[in-house]
Coordinates of C-alpha atoms in Angstrom, one line a residue:
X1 CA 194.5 94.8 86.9
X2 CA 195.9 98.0 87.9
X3 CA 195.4 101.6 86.6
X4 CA 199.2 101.9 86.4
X5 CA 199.4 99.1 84.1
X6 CA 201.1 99.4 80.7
X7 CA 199.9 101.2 77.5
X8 CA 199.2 98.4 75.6
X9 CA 197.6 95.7 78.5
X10 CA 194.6 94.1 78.6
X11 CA 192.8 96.8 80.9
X12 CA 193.7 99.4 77.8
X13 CA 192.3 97.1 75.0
X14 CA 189.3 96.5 77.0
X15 CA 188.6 100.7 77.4
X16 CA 189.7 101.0 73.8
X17 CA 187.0 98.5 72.4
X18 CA 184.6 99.9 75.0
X19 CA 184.9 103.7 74.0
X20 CA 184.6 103.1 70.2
X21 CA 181.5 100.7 71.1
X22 CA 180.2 104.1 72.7
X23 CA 181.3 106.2 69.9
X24 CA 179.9 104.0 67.5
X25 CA 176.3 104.4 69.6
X26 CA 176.6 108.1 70.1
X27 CA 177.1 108.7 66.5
X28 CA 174.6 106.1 65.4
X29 CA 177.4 104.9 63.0
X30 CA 176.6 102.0 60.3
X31 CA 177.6 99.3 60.3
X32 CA 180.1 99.7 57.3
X33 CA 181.6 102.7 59.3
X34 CA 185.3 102.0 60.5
X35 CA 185.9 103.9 64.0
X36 CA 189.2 103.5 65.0
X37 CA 191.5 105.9 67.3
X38 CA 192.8 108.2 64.5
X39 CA 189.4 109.1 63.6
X40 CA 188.4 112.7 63.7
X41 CA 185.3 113.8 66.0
X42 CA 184.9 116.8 63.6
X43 CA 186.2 116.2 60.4
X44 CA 185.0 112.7 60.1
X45 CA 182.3 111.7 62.4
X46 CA 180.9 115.6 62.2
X47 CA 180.6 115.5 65.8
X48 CA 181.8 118.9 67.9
X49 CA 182.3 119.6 71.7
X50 CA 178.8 119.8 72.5
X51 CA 177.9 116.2 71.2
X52 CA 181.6 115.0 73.0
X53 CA 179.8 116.4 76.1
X54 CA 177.0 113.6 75.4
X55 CA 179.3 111.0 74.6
X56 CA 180.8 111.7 78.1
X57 CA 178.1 110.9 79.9
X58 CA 177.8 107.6 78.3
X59 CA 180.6 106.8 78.9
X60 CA 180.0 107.8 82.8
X61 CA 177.0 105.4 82.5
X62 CA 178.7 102.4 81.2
X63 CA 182.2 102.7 81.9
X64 CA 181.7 104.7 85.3
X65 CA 184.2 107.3 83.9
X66 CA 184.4 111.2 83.6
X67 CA 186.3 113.9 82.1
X68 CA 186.4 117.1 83.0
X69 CA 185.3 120.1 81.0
X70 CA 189.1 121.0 80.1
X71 CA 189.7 117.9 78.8
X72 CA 187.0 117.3 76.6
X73 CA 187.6 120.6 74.4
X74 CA 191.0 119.2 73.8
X75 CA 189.9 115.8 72.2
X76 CA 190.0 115.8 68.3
X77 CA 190.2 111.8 67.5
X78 CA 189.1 108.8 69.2
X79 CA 192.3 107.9 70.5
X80 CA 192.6 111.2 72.1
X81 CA 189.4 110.8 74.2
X82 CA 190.6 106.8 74.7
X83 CA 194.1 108.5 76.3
X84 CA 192.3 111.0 77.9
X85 CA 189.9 108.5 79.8
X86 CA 193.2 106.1 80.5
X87 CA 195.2 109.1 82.0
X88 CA 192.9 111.3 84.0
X89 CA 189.3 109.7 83.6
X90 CA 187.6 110.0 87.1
X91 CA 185.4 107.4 88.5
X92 CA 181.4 108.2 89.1
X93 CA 179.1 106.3 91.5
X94 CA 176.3 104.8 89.8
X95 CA 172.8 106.5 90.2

């Protein structure tokens, strides 16, 4: 798969699943929590830029992607932060 391909694909279900799996860790959410991408870092999961800063760099550890600064103080939901990652996320190198 390439990163040019289609909204929608494969590659953009897999990052979809795979970023509210790192939410869902980041947040500690229960089990009984629904996460999907209209939810609201603040006014749902209570998180704000500072703790999206954390949830970045799990997200460098297990997806190998990055945001930059700008770009994180513009997400509000999950699917913002999921379209963010598809559209401008930068690969890392592994430690």
């Amino acid at each position: 798969m390439t990163l040019n391909e289609k909204p929608g694909g494969k590659r953009a279900a897999m990052l979809e699943e795979s970023v509210i799996g790192i939410v869902r860790e980041a947040v500690e959410a229960k089990p009984e929590q629904t996460i999907t991408r209209q939810t609201s870092f603040l006014a749902e999961l209570e998180i704000d830029s500072l703790s999206l800063v954390r949830i970045d760099t799990l997200l460098q550890a297990k997806l190998g992607l990055a945001l930059a600064a700008d770009d994180i103080e513009k997400i509000e939901t999950v699917g913002d932060l999921i379209d963010a990652l598809a559209l401008r996320g930068q690969p890392v190198k592994p430690d």
